[in-house]
Short mmCIF file of C-alpha atoms in Angstrom, two decimals:
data_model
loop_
_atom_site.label_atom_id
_atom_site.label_comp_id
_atom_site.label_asym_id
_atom_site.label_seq_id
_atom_site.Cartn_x
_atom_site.Cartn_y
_atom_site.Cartn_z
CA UNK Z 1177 2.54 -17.88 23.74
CA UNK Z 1178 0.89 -16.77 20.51
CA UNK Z 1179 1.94 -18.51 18.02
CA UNK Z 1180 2.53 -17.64 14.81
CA UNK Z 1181 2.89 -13.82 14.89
CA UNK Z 1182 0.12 -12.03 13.11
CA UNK Z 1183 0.23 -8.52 13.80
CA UNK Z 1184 3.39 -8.13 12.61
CA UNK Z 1185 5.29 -6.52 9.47
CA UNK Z 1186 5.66 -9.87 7.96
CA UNK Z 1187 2.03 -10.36 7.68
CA UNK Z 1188 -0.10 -13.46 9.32
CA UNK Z 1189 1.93 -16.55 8.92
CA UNK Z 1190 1.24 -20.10 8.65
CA UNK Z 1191 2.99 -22.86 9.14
CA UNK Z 1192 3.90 -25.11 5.85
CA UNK Z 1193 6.34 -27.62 7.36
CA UNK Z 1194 8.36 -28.67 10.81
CA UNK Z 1195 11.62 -29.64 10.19
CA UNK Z 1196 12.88 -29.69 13.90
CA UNK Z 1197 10.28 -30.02 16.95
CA UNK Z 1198 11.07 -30.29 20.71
CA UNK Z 1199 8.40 -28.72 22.81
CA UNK Z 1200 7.19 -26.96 20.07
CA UNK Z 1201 8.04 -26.21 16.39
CA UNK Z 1202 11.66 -24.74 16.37
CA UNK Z 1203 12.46 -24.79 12.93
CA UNK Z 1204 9.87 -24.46 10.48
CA UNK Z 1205 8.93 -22.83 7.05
CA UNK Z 1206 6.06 -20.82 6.93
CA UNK Z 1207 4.11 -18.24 4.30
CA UNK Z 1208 1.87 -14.83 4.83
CA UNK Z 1209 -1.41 -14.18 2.72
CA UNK Z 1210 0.80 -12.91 -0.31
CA UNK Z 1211 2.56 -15.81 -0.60
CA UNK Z 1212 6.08 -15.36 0.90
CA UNK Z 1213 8.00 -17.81 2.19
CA UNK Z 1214 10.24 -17.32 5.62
CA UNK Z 1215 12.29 -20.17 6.98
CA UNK Z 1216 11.56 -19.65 11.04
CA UNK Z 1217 14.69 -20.39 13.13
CA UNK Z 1218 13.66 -20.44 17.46
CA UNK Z 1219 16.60 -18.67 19.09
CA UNK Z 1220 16.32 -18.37 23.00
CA UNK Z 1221 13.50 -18.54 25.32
CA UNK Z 1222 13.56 -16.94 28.71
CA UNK Z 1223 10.51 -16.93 31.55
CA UNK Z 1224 8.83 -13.60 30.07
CA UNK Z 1225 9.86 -13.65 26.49
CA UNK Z 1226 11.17 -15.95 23.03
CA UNK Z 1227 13.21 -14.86 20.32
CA UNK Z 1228 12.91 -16.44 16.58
CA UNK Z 1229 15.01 -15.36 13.39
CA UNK Z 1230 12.43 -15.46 10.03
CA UNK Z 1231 14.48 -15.41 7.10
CA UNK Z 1232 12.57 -14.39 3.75
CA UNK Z 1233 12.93 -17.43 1.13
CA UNK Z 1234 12.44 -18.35 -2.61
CA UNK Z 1235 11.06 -21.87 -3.26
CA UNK Z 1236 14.45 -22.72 -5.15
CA UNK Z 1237 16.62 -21.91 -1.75
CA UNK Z 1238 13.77 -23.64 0.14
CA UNK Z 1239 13.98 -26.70 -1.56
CA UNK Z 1240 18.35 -26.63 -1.27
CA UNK Z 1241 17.87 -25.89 2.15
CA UNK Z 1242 15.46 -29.00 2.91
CA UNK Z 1243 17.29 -31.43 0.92
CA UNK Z 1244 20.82 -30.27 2.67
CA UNK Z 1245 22.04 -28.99 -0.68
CA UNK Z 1246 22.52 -25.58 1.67
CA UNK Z 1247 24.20 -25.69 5.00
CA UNK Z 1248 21.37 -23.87 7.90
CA UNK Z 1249 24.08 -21.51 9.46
CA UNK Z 1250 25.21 -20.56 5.89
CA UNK Z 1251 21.65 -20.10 4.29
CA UNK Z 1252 21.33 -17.58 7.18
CA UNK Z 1253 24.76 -15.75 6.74
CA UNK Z 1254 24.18 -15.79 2.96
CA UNK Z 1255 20.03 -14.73 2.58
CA UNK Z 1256 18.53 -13.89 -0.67
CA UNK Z 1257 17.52 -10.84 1.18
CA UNK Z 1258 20.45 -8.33 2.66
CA UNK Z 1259 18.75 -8.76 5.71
CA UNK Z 1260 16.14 -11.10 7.91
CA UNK Z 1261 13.82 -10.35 10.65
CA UNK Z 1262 14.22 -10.75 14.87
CA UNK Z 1263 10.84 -11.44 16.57
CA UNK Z 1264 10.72 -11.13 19.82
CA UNK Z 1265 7.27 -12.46 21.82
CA UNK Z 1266 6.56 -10.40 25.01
CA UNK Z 1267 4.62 -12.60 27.13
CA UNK Z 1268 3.39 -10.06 29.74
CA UNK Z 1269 2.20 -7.59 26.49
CA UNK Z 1270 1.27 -10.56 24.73
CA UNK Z 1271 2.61 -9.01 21.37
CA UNK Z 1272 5.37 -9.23 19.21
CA UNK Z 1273 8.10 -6.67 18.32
CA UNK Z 1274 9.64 -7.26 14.92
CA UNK Z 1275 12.95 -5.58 13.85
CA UNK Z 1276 15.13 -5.82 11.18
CA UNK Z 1277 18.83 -7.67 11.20
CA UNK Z 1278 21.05 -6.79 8.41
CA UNK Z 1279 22.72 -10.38 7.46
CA UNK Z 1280 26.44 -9.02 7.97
CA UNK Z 1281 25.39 -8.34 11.72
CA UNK Z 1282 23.82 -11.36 12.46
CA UNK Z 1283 25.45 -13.30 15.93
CA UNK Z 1284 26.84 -16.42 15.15
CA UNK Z 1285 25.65 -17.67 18.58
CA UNK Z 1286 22.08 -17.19 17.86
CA UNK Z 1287 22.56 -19.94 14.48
CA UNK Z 1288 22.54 -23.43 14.08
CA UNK Z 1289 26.11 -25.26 14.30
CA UNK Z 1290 28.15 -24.93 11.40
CA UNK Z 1291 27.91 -28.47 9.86
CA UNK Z 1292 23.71 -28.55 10.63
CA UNK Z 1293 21.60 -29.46 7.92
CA UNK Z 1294 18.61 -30.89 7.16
CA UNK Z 1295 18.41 -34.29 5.02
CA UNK Z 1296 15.07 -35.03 3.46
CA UNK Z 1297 14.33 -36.25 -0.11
CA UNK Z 1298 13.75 -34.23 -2.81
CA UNK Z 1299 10.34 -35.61 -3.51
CA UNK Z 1300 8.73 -34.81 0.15
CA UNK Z 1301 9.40 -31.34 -1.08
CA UNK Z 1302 5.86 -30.37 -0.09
CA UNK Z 1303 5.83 -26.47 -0.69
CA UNK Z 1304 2.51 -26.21 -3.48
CA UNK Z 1305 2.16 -22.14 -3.90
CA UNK Z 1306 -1.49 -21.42 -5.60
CA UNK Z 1307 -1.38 -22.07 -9.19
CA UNK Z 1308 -0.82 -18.86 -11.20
CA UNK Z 1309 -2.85 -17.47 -13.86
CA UNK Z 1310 -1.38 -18.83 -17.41
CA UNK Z 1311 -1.55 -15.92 -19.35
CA UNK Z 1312 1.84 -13.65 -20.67
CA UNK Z 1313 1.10 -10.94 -18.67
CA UNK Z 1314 0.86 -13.05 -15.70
CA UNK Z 1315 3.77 -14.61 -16.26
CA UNK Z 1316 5.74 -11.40 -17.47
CA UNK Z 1317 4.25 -9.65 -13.89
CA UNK Z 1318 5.28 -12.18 -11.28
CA UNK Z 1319 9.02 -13.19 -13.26
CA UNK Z 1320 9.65 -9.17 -13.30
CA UNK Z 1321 7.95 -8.16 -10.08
CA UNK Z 1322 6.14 -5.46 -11.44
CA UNK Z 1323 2.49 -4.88 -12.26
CA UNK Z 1324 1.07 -5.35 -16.09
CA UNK Z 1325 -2.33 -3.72 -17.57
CA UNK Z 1326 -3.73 -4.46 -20.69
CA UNK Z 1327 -5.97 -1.49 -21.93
CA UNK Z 1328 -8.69 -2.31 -24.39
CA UNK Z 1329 -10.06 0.12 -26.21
CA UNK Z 1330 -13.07 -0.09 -28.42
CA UNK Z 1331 -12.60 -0.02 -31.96
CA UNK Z 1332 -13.29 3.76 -33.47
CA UNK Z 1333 -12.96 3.25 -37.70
CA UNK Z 1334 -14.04 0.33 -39.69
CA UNK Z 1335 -11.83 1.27 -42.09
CA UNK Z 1336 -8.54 1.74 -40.11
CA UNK Z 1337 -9.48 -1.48 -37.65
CA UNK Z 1338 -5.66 -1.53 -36.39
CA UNK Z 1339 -5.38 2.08 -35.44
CA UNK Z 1340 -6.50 4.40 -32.68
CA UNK Z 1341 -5.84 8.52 -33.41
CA UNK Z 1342 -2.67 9.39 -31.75
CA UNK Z 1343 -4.39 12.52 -29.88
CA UNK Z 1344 -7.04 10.69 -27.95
CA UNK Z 1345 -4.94 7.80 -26.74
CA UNK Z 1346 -2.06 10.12 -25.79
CA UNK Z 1347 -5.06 12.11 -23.70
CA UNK Z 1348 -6.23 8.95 -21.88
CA UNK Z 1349 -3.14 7.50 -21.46
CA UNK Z 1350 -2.14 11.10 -19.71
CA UNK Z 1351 -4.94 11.58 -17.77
CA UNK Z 1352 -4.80 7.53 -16.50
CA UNK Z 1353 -1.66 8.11 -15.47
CA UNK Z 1354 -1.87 11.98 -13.31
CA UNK Z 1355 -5.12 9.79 -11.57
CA UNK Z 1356 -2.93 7.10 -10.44
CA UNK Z 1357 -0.50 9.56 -9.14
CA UNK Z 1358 -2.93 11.86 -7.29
CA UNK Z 1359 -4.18 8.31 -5.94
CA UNK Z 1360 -0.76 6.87 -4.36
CA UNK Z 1361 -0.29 10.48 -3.01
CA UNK Z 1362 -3.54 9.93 -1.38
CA UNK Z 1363 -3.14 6.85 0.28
CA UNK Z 1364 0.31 7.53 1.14
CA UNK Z 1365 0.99 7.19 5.22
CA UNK Z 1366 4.76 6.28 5.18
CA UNK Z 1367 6.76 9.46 6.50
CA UNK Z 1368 10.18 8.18 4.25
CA UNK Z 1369 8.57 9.11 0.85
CA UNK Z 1370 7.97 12.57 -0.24
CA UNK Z 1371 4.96 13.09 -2.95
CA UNK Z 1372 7.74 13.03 -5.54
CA UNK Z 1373 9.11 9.58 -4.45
CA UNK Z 1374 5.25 8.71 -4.86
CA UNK Z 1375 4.62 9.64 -8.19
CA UNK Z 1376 7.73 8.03 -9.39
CA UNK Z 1377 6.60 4.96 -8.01
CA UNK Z 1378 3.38 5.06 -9.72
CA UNK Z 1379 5.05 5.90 -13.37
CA UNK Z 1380 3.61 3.09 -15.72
CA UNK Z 1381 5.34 2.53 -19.34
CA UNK Z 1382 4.02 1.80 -22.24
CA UNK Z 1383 5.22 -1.15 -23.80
CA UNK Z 1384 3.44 -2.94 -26.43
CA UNK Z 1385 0.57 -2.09 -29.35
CA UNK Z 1386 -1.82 -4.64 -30.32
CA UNK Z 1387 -4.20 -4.54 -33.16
CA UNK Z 1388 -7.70 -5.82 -32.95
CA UNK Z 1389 -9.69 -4.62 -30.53
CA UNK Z 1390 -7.04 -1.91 -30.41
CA UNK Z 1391 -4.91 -2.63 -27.04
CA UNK Z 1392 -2.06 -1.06 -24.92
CA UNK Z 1393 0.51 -2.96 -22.59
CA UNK Z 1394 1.69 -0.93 -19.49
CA UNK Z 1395 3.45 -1.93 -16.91
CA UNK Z 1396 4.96 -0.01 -13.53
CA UNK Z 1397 8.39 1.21 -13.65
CA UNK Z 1398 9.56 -0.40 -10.10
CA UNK Z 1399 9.23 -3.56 -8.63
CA UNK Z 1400 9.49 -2.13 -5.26
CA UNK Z 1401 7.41 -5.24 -3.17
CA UNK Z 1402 6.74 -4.79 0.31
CA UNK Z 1403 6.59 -7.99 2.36
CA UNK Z 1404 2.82 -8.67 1.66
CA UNK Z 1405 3.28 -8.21 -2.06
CA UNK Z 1406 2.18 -4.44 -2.59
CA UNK Z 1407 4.02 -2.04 -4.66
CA UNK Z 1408 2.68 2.30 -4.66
CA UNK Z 1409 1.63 1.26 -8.11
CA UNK Z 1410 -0.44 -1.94 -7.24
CA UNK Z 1411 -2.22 -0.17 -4.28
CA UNK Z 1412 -2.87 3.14 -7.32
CA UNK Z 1413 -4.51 0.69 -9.50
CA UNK Z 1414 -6.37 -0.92 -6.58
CA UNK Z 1415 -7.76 2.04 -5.76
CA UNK Z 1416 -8.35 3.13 -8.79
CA UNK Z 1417 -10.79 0.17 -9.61
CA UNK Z 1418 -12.71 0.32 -6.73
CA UNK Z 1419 -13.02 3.87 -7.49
CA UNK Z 1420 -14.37 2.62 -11.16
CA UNK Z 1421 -16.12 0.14 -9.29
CA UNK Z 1422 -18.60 2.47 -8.10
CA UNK Z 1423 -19.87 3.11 -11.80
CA UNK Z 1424 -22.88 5.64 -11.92
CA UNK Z 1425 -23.52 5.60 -7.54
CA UNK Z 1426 -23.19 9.00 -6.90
CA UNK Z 1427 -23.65 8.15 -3.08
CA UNK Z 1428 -21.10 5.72 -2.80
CA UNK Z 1429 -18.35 7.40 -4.76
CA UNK Z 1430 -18.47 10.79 -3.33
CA UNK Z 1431 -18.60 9.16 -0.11
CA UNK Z 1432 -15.94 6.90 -0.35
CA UNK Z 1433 -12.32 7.24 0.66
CA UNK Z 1434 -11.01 8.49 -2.56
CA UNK Z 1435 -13.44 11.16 -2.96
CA UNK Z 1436 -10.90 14.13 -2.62
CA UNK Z 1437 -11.20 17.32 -5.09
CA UNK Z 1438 -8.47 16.62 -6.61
CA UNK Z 1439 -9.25 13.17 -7.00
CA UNK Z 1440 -12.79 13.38 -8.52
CA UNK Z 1441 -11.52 16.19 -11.10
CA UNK Z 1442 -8.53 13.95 -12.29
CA UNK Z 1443 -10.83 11.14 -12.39
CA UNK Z 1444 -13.53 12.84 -14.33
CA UNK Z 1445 -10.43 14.63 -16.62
CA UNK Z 1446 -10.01 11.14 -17.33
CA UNK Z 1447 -13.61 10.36 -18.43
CA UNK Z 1448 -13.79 12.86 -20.52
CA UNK Z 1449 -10.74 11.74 -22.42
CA UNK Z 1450 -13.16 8.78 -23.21
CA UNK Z 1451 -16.16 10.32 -23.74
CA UNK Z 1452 -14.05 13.06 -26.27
CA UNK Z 1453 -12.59 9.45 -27.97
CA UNK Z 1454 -16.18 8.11 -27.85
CA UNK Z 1455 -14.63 4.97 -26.61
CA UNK Z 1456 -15.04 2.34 -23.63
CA UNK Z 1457 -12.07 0.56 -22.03
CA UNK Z 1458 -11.57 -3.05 -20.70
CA UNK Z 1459 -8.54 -2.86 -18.06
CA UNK Z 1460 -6.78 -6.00 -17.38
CA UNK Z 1461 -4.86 -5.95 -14.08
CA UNK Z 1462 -2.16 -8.35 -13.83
CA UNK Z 1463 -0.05 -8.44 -10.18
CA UNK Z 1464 3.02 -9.89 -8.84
CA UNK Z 1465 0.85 -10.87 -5.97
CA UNK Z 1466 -1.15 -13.91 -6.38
CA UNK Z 1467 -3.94 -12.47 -4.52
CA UNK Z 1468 -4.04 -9.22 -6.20
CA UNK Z 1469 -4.92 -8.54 -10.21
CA UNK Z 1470 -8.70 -8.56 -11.75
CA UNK Z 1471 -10.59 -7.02 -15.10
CA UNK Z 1472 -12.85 -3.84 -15.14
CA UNK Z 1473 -14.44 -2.86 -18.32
CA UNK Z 1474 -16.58 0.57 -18.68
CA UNK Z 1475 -18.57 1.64 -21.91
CA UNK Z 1476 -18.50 4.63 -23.76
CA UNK Z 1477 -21.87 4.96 -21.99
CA UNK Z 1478 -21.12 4.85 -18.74
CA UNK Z 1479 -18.16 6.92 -18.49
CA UNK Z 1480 -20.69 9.34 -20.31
CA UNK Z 1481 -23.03 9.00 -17.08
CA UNK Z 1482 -20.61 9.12 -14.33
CA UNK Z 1483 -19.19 12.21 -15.62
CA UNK Z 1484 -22.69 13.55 -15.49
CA UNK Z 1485 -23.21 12.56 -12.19
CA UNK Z 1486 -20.57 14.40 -10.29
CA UNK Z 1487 -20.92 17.48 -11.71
CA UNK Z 1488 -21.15 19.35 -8.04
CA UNK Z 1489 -18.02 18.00 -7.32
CA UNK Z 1490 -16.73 21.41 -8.87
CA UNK Z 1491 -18.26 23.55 -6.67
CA UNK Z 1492 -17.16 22.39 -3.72
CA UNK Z 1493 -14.11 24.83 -3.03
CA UNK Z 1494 -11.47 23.60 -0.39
CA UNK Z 1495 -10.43 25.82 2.43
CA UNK Z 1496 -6.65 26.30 3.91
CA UNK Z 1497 -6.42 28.52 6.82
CA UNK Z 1498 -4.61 28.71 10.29
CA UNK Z 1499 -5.48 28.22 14.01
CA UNK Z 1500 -4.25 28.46 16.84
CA UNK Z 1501 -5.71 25.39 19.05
CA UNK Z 1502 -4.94 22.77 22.04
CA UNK Z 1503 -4.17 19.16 20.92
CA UNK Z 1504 -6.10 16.57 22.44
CA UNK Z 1505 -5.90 13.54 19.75
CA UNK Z 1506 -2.05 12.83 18.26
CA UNK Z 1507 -2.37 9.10 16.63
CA UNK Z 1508 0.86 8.60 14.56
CA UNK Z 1509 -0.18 5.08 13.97
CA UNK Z 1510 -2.76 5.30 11.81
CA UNK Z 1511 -1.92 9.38 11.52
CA UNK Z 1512 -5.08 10.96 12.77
CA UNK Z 1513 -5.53 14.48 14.90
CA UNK Z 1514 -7.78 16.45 16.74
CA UNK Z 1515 -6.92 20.06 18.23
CA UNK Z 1516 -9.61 22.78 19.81
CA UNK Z 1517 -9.68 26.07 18.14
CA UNK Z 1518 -9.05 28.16 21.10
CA UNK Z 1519 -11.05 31.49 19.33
CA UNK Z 1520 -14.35 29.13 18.24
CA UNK Z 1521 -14.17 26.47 20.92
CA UNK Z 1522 -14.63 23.60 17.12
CA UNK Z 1523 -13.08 20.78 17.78
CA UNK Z 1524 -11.23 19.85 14.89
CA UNK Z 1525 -10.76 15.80 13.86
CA UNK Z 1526 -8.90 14.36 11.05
CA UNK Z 1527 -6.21 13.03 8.83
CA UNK Z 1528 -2.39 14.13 9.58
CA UNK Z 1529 -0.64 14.42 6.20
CA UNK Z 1530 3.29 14.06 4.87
CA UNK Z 1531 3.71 17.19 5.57
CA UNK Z 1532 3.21 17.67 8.77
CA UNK Z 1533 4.43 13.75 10.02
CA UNK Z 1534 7.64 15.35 11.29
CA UNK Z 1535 5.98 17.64 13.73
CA UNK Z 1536 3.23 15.61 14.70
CA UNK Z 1537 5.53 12.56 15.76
CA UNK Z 1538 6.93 14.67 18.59
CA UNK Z 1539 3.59 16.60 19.39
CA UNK Z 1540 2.75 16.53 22.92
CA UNK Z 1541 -1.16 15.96 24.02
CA UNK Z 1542 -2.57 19.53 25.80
CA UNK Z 1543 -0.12 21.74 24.49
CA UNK Z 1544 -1.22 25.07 22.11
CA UNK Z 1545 -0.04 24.85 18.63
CA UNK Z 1546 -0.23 27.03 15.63
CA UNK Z 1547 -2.12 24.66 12.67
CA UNK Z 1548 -2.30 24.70 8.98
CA UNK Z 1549 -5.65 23.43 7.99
CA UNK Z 1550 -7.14 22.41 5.03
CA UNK Z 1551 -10.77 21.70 4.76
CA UNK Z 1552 -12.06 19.54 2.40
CA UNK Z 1553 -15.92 19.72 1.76
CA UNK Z 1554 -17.87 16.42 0.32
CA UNK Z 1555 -21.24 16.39 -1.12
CA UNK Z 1556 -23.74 13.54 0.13
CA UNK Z 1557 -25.46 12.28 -2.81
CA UNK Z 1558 -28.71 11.22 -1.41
CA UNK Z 1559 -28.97 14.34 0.94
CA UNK Z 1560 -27.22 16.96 -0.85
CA UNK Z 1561 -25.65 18.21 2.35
CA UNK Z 1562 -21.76 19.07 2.09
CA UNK Z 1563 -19.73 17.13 5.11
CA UNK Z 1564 -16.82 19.12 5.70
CA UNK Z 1565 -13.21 16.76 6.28
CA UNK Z 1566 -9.65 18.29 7.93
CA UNK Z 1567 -6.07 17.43 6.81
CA UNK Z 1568 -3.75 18.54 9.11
CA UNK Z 1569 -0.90 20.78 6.71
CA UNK Z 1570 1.59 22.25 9.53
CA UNK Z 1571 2.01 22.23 13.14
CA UNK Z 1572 4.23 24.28 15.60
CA UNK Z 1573 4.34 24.92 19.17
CA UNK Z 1574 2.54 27.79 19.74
CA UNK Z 1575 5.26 30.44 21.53
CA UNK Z 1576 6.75 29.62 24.74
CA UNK Z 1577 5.41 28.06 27.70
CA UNK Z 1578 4.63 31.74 29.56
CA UNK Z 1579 3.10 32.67 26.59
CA UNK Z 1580 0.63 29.75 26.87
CA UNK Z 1581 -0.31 30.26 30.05
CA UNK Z 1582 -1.47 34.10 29.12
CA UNK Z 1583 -3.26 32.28 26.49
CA UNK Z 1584 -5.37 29.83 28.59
CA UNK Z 1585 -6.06 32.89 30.92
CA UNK Z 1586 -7.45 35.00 28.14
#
């Protein structure tokens, strides 16, 4: 078998310790790239597949449950979490299938005896997580879950050193904060949350004024962690600096993924709420997730030039219209489409969005359907030729199946 899981919700996993071993690790603790910890519990093994229990862990029940301070049946009837995870390994698929057990549901047959426990000292404890970064905002991100970003501002007066003017910070403060919406609504692929669910999980507040170097605290207004660590808001500010990343490359930022209309003129609205300010920022990301948080600082200057340099992004118009076409590409996976416009013969390739997840999940390959389209032209920096993208809007069966057939004729 493959072992650990890797391809799973939980994230790749590796093994930190083997507390019980007969033909193989069967109970172990283990942690995923972000750092979580799962106490992994083998249940049954059959010819074609095994079942395990992984149970998500702090390092404070970890420890009680390796000393014996914590019973192993009742760590697992009484989880941190309000539910743990069943994997299953498929040997003739070679995979693993991951669900999720709420704790109250769990089958007492599947968990260690009642009196089991494990008995080591206190001081083999061996669980070292990476050392975290010392400063507040660190701290204050991974004790409250939620993501912290300092904003540095440049100073403006000489004479009023501790002050900013109330206008321009309440611009760039608004215009930071529609980006990083329009972002998460972006990069959003999970049918449960609406664009409103998104941009509430993006909201940042503003917590704290420091004078100097004039500076802002923020900090996100969930701490809604999925299993590898990323929040809506994390992933908005991720994208975000790459997007800032990109500086004064035309090429590579009107090329890259974020490079929507709507995107580039929020991103340049909030440019120009620097530029009006005639100030640079320093932005200092601090995340809940070990592996996640970094600095990006732009001057005064710059934001000057990139604003300058995607000036044709405004005349690029997007396009919504309707077709009626055969589907020949449904991926609700990764959410990608392609349908054939039956009246130009185009075949038509791109992104499904929210919208239309619901009736592209039970979409069936060759069938006519009626489709909202909207297309999204890009410019190429270096070539000045406009690529054109697709988002599919709406989808619906198009008529009945007689009606179909009269089509294909035609």
């Amino acid at each position: 078998m493959s072992f650990l899981p890797t391809t799973t919700q939980l994230g790749e996993l590796e093994i930190l310790e083997v507390y019980v071993d007969y033909n193989g690790p069967r109970l172990l603790s283990c942690q995923n790239q972000a750092h979580k910890l799962f106490l992994g519990l083998w249940v049954d093994e059959e010819d074609d597949y095994d079942f395990w229990l992984f149970m998500p862990v702090s390092v404070a029940r970890l420890r009680e449950i390796h000393t014996g301070e914590i019973l192993l049946r009742e760590s697992f009837l009484n989880a941190e979490t309000l539910h743990i995870y069943g994997l299953t390994y498929v040997s003739e698929d070679d995979e693993w299938e991951c669900k999720t057990i709420k704790t109250h549901e769990l089958d007492t047959e599947c968990l260690p005896l009642e009196d089991a426990k494990l008995n080591f000292s206190d001081t083999s404890f061996s669980i070292i997580l990476p050392k975290i970064k010392t400063s507040k905002n660190s701290i204050e991100a991974l004790k409250h879950q939620r993501e912290f970003l300092t904003l540095t501002f440049n100073q403006i007066s000489s004479r009023f050193t501790h002050e900013f003017p109330m206008k321009d910070l309440g611009d760039i403060l608004s215009n930071f904060q529609i980006l990083l919406e329009e972002l998460g609504v972006l990069q959003n692929t999970d049918p449960r949350f609406t664009n409103q669910d998104i941009r509430r999980r993006t909201k940042l507040n503003t917590r704290i004024f420091s004078p100097g170097s004039f500076q802002v605290e923020v900090a996100s207004t969930t701490s809604e962690l999925d299993l590898l660590g990323n929040s809506t808001a994390g992933n908005s500010i991720d994208s975000f600096l790459c997007l800032a990343s990109y500086l004064d490359n035309k090429e590579k930022l009107l090329n890259s993924d974020y490079a929507t209309k709507k995107v580039i003129l929020k991103y340049k609205k909030f440019l120009s709420s620097l530029r009006d300010a005639e100030t640079g920022i320093e932005i200092d990301w601090c995340s809940p997730t070990l592996n996640r948080g970094r600095k990006h600082q732009m001057s005064f200057e710059m934001a000057s030039r990139i604003i300058e340099s995607i000036q044709d992004v405004e005349i690029l118009d997007e396009k919504e219209y309707v077709i009626v076409g055969q589907l020949f590409k449904i991926d609700t996976e990764h959410w990608k489409f392609g349908i054939r416009n039956i009246e130009t013969n185009q075949d038509i390739k791109g992104k499904i969005m929210q919208s239309a997840y619901s009736d592209a999940s039970s979409a069936t390959i060759s069938e006519y359907y009626t489709a909202t389209i909207l297309e999204l032209p890009k410019l190429n920096a270096s070539t000045n030729e406009i690529k054109k993208y697709y988002q599919l809007l709406e989808l619906e069966l198009y008529s009945s199946p007689s009606e179909q057939l009269n089509l294909i004729e035609s």
